PDB file of C-alpha atoms in Angstrom:
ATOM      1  CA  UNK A  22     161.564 119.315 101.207  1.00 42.00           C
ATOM      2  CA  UNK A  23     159.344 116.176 100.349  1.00 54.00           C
ATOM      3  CA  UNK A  24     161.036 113.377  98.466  1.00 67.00           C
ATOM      4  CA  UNK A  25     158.530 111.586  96.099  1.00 77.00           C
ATOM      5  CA  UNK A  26     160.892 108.391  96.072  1.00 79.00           C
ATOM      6  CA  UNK A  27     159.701 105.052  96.650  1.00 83.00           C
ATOM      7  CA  UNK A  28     155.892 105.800  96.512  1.00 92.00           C
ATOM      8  CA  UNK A  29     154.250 103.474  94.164  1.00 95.00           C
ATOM      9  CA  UNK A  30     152.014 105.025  91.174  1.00 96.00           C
ATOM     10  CA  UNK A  31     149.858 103.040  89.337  1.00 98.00           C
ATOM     11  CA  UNK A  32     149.161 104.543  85.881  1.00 98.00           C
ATOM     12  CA  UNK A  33     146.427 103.122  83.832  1.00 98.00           C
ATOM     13  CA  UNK A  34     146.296 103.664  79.869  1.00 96.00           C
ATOM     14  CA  UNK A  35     146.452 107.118  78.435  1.00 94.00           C
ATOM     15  CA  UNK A  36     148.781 108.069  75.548  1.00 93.00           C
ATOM     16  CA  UNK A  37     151.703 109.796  73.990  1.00 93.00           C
ATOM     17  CA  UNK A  38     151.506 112.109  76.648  1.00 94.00           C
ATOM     18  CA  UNK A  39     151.562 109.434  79.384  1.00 96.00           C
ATOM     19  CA  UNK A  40     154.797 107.737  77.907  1.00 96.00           C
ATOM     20  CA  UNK A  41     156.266 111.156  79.395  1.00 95.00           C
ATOM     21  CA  UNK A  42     154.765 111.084  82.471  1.00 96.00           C
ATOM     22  CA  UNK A  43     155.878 107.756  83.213  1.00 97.00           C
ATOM     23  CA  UNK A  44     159.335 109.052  82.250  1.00 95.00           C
ATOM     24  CA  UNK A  45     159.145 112.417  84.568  1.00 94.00           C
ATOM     25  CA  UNK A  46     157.800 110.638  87.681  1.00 95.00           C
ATOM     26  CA  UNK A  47     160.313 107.561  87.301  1.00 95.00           C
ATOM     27  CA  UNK A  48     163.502 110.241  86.547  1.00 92.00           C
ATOM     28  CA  UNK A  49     162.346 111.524  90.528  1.00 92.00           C
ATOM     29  CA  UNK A  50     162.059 108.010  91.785  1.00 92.00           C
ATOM     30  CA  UNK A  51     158.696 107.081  91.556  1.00 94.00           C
ATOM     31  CA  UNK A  52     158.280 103.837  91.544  1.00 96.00           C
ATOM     32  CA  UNK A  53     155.261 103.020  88.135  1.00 97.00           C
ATOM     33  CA  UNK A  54     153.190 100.395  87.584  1.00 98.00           C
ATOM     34  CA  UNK A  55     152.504 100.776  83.725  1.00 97.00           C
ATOM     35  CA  UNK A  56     149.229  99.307  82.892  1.00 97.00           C
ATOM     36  CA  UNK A  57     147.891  99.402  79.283  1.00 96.00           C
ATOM     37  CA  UNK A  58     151.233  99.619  77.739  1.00 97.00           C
ATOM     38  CA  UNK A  59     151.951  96.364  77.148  1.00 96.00           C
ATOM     39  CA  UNK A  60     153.388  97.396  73.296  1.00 96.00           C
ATOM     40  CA  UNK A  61     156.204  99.808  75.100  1.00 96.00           C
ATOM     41  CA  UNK A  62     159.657  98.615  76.309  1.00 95.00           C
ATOM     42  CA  UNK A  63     160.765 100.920  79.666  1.00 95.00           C
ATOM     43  CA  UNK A  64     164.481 100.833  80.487  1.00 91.00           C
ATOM     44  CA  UNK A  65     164.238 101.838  83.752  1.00 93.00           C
ATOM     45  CA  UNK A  66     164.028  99.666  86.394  1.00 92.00           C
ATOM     46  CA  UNK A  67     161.416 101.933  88.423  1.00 94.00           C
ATOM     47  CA  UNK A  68     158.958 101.226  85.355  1.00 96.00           C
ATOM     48  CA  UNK A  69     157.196  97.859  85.730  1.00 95.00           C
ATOM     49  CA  UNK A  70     154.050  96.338  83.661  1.00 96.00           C
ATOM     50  CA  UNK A  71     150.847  95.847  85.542  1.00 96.00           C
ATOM     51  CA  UNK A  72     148.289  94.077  85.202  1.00 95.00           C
ATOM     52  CA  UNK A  73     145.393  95.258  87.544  1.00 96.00           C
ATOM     53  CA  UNK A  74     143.710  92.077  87.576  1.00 92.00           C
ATOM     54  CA  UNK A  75     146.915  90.250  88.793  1.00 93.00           C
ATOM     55  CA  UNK A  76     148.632  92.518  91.038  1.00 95.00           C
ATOM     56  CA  UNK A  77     148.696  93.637  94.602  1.00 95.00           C
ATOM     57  CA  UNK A  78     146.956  97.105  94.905  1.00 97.00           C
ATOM     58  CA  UNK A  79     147.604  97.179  98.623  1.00 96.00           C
ATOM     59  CA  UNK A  80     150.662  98.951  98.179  1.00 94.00           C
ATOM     60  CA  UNK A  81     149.632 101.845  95.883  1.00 96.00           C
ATOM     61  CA  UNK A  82     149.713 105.243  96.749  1.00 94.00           C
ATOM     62  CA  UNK A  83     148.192 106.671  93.954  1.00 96.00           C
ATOM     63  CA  UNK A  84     146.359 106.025  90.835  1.00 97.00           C
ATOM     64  CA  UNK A  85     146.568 108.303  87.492  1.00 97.00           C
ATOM     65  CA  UNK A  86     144.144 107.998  84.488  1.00 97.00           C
ATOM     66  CA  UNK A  87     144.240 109.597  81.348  1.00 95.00           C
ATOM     67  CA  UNK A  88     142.947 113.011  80.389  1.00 92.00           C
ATOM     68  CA  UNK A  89     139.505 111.749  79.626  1.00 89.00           C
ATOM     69  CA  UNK A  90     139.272 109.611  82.713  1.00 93.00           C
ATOM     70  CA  UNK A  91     136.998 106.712  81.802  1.00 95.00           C
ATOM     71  CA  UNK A  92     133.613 105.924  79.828  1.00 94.00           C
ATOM     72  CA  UNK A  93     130.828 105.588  81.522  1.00 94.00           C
ATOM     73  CA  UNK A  94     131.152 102.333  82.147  1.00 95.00           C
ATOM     74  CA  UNK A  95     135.273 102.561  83.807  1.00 96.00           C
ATOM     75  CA  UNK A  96     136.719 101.600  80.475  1.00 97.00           C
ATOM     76  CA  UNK A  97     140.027 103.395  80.558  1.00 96.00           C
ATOM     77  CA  UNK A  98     141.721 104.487  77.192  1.00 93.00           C
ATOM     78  CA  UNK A  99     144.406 102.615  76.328  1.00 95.00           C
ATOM     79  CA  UNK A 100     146.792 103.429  73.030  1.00 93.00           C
ATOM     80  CA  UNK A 101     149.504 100.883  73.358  1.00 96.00           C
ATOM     81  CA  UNK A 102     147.947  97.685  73.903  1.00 95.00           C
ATOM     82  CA  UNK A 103     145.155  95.448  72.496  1.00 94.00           C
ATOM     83  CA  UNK A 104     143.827  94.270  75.905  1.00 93.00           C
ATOM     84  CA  UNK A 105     140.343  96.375  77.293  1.00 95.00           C
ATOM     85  CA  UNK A 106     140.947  98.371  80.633  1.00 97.00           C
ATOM     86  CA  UNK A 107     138.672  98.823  83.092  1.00 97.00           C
ATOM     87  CA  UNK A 108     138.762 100.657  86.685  1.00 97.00           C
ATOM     88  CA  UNK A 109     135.987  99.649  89.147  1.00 96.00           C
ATOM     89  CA  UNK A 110     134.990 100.224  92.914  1.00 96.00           C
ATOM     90  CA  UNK A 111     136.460  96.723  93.497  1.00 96.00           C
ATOM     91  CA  UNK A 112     139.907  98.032  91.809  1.00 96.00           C
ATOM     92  CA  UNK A 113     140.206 100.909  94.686  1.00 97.00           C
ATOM     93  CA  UNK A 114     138.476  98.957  97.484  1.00 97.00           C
ATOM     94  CA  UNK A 115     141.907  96.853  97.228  1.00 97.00           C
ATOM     95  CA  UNK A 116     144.028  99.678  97.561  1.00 97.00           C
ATOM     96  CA  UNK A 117     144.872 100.942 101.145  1.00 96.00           C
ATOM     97  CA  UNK A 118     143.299 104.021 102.278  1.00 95.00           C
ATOM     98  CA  UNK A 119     145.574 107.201 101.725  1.00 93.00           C
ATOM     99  CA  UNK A 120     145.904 105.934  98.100  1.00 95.00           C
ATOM    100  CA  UNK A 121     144.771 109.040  95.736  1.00 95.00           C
ATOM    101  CA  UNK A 122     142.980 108.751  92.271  1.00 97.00           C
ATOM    102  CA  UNK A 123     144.368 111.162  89.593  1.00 97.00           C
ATOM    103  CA  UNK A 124     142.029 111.812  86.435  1.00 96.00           C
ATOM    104  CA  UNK A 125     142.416 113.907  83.867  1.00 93.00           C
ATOM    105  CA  UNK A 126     138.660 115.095  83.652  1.00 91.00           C
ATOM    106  CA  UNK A 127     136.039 113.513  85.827  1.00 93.00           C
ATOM    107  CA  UNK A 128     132.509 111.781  85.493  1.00 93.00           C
ATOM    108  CA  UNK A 129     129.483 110.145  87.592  1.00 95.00           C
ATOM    109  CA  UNK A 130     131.037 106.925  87.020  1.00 97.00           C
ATOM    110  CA  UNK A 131     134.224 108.100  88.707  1.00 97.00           C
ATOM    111  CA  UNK A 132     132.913 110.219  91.495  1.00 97.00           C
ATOM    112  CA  UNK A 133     130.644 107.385  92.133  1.00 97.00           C
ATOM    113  CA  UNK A 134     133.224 104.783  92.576  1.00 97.00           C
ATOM    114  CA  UNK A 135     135.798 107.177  94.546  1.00 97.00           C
ATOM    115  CA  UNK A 136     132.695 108.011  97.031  1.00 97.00           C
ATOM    116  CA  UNK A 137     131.569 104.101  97.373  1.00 97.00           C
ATOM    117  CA  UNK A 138     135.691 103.178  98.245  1.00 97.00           C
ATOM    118  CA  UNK A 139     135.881 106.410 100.434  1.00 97.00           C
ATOM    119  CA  UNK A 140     139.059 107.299  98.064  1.00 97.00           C
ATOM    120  CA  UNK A 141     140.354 111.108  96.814  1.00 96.00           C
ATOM    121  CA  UNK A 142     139.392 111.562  93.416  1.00 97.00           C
ATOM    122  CA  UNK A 143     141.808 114.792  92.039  1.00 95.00           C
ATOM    123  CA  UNK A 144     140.815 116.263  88.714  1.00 95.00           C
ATOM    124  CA  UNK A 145     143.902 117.604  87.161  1.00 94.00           C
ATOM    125  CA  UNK A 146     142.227 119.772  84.653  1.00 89.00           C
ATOM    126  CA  UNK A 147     140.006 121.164  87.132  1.00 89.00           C
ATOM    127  CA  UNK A 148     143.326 122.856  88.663  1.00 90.00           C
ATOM    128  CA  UNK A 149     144.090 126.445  87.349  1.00 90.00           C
ATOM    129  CA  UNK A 150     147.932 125.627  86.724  1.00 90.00           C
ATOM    130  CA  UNK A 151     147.492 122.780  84.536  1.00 91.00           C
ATOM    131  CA  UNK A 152     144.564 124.106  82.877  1.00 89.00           C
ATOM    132  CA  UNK A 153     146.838 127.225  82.228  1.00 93.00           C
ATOM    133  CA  UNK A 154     150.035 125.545  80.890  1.00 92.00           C
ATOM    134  CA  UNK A 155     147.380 123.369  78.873  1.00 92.00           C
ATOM    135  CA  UNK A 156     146.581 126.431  77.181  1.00 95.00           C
ATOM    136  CA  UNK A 157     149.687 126.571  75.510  1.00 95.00           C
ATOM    137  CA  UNK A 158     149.796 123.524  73.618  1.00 95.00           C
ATOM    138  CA  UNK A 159     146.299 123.788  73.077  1.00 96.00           C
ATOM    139  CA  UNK A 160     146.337 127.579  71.559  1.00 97.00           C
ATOM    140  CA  UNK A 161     149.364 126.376  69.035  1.00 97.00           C
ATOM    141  CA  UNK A 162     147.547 123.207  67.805  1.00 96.00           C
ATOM    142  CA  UNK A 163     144.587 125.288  67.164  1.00 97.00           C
ATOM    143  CA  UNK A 164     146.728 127.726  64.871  1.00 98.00           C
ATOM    144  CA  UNK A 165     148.357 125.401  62.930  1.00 97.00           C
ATOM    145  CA  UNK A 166     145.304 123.702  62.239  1.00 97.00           C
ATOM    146  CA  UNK A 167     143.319 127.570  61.272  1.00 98.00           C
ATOM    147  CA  UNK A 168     146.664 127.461  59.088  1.00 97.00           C
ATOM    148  CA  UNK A 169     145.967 123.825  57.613  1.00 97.00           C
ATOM    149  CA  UNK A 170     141.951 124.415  57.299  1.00 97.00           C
ATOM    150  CA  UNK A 171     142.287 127.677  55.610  1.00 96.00           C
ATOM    151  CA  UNK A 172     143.835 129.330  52.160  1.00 94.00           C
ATOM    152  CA  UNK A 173     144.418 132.768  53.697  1.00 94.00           C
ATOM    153  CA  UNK A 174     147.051 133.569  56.092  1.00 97.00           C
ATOM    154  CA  UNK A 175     146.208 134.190  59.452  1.00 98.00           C
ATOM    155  CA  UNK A 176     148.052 137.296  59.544  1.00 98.00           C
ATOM    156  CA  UNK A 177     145.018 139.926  59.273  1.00 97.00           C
ATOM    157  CA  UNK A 178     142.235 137.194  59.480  1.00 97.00           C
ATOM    158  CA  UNK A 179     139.525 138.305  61.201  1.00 98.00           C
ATOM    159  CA  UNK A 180     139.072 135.313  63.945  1.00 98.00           C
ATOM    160  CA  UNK A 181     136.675 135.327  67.258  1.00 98.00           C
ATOM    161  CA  UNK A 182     137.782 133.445  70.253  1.00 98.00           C
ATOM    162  CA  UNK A 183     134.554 132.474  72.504  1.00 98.00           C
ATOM    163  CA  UNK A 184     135.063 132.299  75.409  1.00 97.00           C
ATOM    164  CA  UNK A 185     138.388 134.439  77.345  1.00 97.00           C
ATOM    165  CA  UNK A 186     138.781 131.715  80.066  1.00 94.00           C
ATOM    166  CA  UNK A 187     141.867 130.374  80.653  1.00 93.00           C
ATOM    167  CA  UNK A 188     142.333 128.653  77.006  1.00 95.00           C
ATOM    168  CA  UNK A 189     140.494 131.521  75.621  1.00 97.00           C
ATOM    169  CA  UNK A 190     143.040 134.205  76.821  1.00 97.00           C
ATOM    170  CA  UNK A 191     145.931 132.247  75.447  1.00 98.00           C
ATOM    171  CA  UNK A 192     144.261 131.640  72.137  1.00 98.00           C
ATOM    172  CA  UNK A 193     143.322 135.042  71.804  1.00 98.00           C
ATOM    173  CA  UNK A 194     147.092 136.503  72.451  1.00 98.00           C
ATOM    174  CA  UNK A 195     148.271 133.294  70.348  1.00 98.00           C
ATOM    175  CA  UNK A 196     146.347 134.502  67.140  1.00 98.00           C
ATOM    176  CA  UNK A 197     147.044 138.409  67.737  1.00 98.00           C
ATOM    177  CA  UNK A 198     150.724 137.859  68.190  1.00 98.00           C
ATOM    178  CA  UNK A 199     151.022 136.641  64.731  1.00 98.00           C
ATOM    179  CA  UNK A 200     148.705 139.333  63.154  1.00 98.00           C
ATOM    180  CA  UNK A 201     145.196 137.947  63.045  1.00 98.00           C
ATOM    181  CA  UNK A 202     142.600 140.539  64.042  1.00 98.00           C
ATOM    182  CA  UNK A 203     141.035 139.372  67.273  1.00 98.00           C
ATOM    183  CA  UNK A 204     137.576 139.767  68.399  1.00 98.00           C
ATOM    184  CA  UNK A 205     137.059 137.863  72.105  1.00 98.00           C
ATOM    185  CA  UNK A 206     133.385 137.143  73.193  1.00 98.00           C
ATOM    186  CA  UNK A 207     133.193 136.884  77.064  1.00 97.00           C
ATOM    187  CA  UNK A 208     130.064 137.201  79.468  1.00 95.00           C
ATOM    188  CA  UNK A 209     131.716 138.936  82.500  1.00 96.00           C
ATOM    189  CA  UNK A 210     132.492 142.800  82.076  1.00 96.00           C
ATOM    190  CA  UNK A 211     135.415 142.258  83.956  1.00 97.00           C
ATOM    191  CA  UNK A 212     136.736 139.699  81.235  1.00 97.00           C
ATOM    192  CA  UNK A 213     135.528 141.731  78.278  1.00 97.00           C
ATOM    193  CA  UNK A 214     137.712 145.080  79.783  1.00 98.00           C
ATOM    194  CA  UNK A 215     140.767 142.326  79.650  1.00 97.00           C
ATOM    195  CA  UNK A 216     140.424 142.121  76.251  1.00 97.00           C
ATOM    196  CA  UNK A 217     140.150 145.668  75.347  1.00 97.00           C
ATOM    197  CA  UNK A 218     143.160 146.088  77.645  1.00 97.00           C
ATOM    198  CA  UNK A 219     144.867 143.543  75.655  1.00 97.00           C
ATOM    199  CA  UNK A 220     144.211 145.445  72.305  1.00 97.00           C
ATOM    200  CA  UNK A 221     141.512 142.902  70.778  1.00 98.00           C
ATOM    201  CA  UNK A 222     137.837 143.856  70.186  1.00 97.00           C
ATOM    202  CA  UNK A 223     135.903 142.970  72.863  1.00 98.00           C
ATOM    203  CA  UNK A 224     131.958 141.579  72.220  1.00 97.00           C
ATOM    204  CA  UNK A 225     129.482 140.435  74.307  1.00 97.00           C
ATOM    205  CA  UNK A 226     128.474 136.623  74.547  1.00 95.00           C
ATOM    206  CA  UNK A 227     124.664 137.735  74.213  1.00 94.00           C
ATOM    207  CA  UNK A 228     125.804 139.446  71.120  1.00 96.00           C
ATOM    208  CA  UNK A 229     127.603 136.882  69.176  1.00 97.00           C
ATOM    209  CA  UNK A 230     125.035 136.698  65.995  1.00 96.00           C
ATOM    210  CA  UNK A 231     125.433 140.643  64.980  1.00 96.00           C
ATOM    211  CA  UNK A 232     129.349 140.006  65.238  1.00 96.00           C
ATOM    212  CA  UNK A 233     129.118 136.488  63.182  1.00 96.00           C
ATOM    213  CA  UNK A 234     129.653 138.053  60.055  1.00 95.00           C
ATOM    214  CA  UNK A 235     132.727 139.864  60.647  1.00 93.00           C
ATOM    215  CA  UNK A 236     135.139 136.779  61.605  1.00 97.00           C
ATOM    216  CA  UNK A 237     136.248 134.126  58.904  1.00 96.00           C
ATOM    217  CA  UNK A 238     137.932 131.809  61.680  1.00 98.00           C
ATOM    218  CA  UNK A 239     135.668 131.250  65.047  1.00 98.00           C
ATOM    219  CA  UNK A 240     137.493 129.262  67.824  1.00 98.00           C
ATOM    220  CA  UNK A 241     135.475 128.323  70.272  1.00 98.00           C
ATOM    221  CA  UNK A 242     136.538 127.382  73.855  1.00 97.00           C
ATOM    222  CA  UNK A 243     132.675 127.163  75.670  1.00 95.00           C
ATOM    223  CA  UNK A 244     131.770 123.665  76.926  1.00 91.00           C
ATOM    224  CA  UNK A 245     127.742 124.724  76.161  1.00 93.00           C
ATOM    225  CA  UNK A 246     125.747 125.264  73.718  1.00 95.00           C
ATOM    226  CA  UNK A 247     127.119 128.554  71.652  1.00 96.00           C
ATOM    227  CA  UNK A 248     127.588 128.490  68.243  1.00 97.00           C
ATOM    228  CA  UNK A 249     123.953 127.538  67.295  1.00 97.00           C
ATOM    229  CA  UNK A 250     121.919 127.780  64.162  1.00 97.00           C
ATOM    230  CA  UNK A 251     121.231 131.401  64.382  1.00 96.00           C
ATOM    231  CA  UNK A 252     124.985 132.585  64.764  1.00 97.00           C
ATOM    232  CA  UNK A 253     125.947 129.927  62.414  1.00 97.00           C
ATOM    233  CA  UNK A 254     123.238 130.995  59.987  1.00 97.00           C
ATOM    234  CA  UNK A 255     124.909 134.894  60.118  1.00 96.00           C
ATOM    235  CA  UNK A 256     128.459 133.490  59.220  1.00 97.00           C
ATOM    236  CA  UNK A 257     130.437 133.847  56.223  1.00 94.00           C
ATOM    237  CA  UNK A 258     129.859 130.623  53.669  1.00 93.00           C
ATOM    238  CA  UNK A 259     133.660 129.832  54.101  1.00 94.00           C
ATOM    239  CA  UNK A 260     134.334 130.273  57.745  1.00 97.00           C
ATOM    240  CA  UNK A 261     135.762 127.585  59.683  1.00 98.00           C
ATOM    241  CA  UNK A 262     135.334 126.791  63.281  1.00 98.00           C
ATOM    242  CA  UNK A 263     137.368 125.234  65.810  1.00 98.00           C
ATOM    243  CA  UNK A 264     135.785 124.007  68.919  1.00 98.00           C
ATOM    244  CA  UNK A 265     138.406 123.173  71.661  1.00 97.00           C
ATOM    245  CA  UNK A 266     135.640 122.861  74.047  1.00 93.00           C
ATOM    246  CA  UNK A 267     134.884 119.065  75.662  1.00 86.00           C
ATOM    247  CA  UNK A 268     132.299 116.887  74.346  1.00 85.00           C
ATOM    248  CA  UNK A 269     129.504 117.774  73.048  1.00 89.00           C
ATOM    249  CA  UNK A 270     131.772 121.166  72.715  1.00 93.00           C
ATOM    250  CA  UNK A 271     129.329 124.365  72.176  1.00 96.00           C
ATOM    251  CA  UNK A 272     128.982 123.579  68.253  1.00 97.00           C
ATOM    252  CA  UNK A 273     125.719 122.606  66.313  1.00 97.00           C
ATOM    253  CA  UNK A 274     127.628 120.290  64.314  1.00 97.00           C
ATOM    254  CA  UNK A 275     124.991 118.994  62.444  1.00 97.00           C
ATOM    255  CA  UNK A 276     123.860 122.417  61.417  1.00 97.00           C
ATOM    256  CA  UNK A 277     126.978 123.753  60.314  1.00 97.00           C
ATOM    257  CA  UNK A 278     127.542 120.601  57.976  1.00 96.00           C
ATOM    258  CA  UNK A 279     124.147 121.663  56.691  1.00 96.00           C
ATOM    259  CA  UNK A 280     125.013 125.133  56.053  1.00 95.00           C
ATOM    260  CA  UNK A 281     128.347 123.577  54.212  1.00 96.00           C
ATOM    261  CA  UNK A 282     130.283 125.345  56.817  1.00 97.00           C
ATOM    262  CA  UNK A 283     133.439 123.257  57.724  1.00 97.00           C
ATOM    263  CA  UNK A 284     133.565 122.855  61.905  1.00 98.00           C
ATOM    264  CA  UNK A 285     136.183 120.487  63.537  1.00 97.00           C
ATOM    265  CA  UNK A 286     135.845 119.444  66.926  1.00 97.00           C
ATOM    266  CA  UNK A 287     139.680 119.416  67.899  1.00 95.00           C
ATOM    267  CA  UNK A 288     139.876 117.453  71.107  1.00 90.00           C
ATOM    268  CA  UNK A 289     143.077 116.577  72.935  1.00 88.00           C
ATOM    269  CA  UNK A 290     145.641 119.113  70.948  1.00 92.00           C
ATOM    270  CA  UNK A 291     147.940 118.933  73.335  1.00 91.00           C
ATOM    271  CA  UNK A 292     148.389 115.203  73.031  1.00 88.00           C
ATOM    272  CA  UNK A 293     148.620 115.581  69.257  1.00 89.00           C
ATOM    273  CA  UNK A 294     150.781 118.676  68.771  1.00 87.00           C
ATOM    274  CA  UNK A 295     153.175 118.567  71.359  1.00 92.00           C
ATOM    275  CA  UNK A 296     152.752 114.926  73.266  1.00 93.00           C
ATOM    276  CA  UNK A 297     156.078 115.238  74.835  1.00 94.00           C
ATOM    277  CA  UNK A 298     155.898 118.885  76.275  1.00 94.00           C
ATOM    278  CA  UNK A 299     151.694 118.026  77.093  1.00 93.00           C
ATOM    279  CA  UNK A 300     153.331 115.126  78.957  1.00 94.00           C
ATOM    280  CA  UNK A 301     155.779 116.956  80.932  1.00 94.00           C
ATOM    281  CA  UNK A 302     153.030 119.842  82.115  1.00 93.00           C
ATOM    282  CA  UNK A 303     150.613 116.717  83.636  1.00 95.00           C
ATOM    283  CA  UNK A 304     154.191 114.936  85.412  1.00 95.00           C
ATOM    284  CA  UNK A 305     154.998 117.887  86.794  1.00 93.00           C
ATOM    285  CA  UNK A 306     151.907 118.998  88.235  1.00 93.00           C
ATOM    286  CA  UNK A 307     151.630 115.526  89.354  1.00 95.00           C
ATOM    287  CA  UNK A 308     154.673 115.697  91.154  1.00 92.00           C
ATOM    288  CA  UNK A 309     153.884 118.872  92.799  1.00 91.00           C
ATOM    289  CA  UNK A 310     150.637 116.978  93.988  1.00 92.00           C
ATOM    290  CA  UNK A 311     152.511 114.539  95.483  1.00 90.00           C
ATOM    291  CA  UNK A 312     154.778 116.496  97.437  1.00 86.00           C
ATOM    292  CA  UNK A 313     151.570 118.317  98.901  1.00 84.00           C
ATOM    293  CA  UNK A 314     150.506 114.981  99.996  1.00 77.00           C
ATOM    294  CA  UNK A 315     153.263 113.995 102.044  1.00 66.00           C
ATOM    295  CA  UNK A 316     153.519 117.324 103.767  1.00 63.00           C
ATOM    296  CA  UNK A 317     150.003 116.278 104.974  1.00 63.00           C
TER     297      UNK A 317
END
């Protein structure tokens, strides 16, 4: 067994969701470096404030950022404090070696920077389990806001999921376990017999536009280009969409506001529906990451 205590973690902005990470990997003995938080008050005395600028980096083992990593220019998101973060080549060139970088999502900027300071760069969302328990979250924040959006119930609503990836699938059961009726667009034939084998109506992505009409709640989980003029052009006046996917998402936003169709880009769902259980998923699998480490 590999003991995670007394490793030092520098974690840089992020929000409700970090507040629990910070609390899982401090519980285990981590020792944090909390910078960006400057509004928070920790009570345990393995949670310190940092301020990269100031501090010693030579001692860090690893590094997390928040689920959207940086901007393109390092700026790191920060909810509880006034003060601009930034992350830069310099910032990991004074850490030693072994030390690991932890994003939630990646960018040039990052792989860049983590290739220049000959440093790991780990993208947690990348990784099947988090992605997976992400789903969760993710699938109930998108029903309750279908439920909010919408002046039917979702019990017999006729939704499409796009995409039956590994949000997509959860989504899909999510909305069918409480009555909606399902159609799930996928590409691969293997994916589209998964969803007749789940007891939802399978369609093809190529196919989307002849199906538009027939679904009054689209939630779309395909980081491309998908839901375009054409399809939106075949929906009903009053449908809604949902488009979990990352930016841009796979929405012609502009077109569907055209149309008077209402479409809501609903990024980060976990962090707003369920910040504390979000925040447990990303300190556990952090912790498991860890461990792996040290055994090699």
């Amino acid at each position: 067994m590999y003991l995670v205590q007394n490793l030092n973690m520098l974690i840089m902005g992020g929000d409700a969701r970090y507040l629990e990470v910070i609390k899982t990997l401090a519980g285990e003995g981590v020792n944090i470096f909390a910078a960006g938080f400057d509004k928070c008050k920790f009570n345990n005395a393995s949670i310190n404030h940092a301020d990269v600028d100031n501090m010693d980096l030579s001692k860090i083992d690893a590094i997390t950022l928040p689920v959207a990593g940086t901007d393109p220019s390092g700026e790191v998101e920060v909810e509880y404090a006034d003060k601009p973060l930034f992350i830069s080549e310099k910032t990991l060139k004074k850490t030693p070696a072994h030390c690991i970088i932890y994003t939630g999502t990646s960018n040039d900027f990052l792989e860049n920077i983590a290739v220049s300071a000959n440093r790991k760069l780990v993208e947690l969302f990348a990784r099947d389990d988090m992605a997976v328990y992400n789903s969760i979250p993710t699938a109930e924040g998108a029903l309750r806001l279908a439920m909010e959006e919408t002046n039917v119930t979702i019990h017999s609503a006729n939704v499409m999921v796009l995409g039956f990836g590994r949000v997509g699938i959860t989504v899909a059961r999510l909305f069918a376990a409480v009555g909606a009726n399902v159609q799930a667009a996928a590409r691969k034939p293997s994916a589209l017999a998964r969803v007749k084998e789940m007891g939802l109506t399978p369609v093809k992505i190529s196919e989307i536009k002849e199906h538009a009409d027939k679904a009054t709640i689209f939630v779309n989980t395909v980081p491309h280009p998908i839901l375009d003029a054409e399809v939106i052009s075949a929906m009903d006046p009053e449908a809604l969409i949902l488009d979990l996917a990352s930016k841009p998402g796979g929405t012609d936003f502009n077109f569907a506001k055209e149309k008077g169709i209402k479409a809501l880009h609903a990024l980060g769902l976990p962090g707003k529906n369920a910040p504390k259980t979000a925040g447990e998923i990303i300190g556990g699998v952090l912790l498991e990451l860890l461990k792996e480490n040290l055994s090699n």
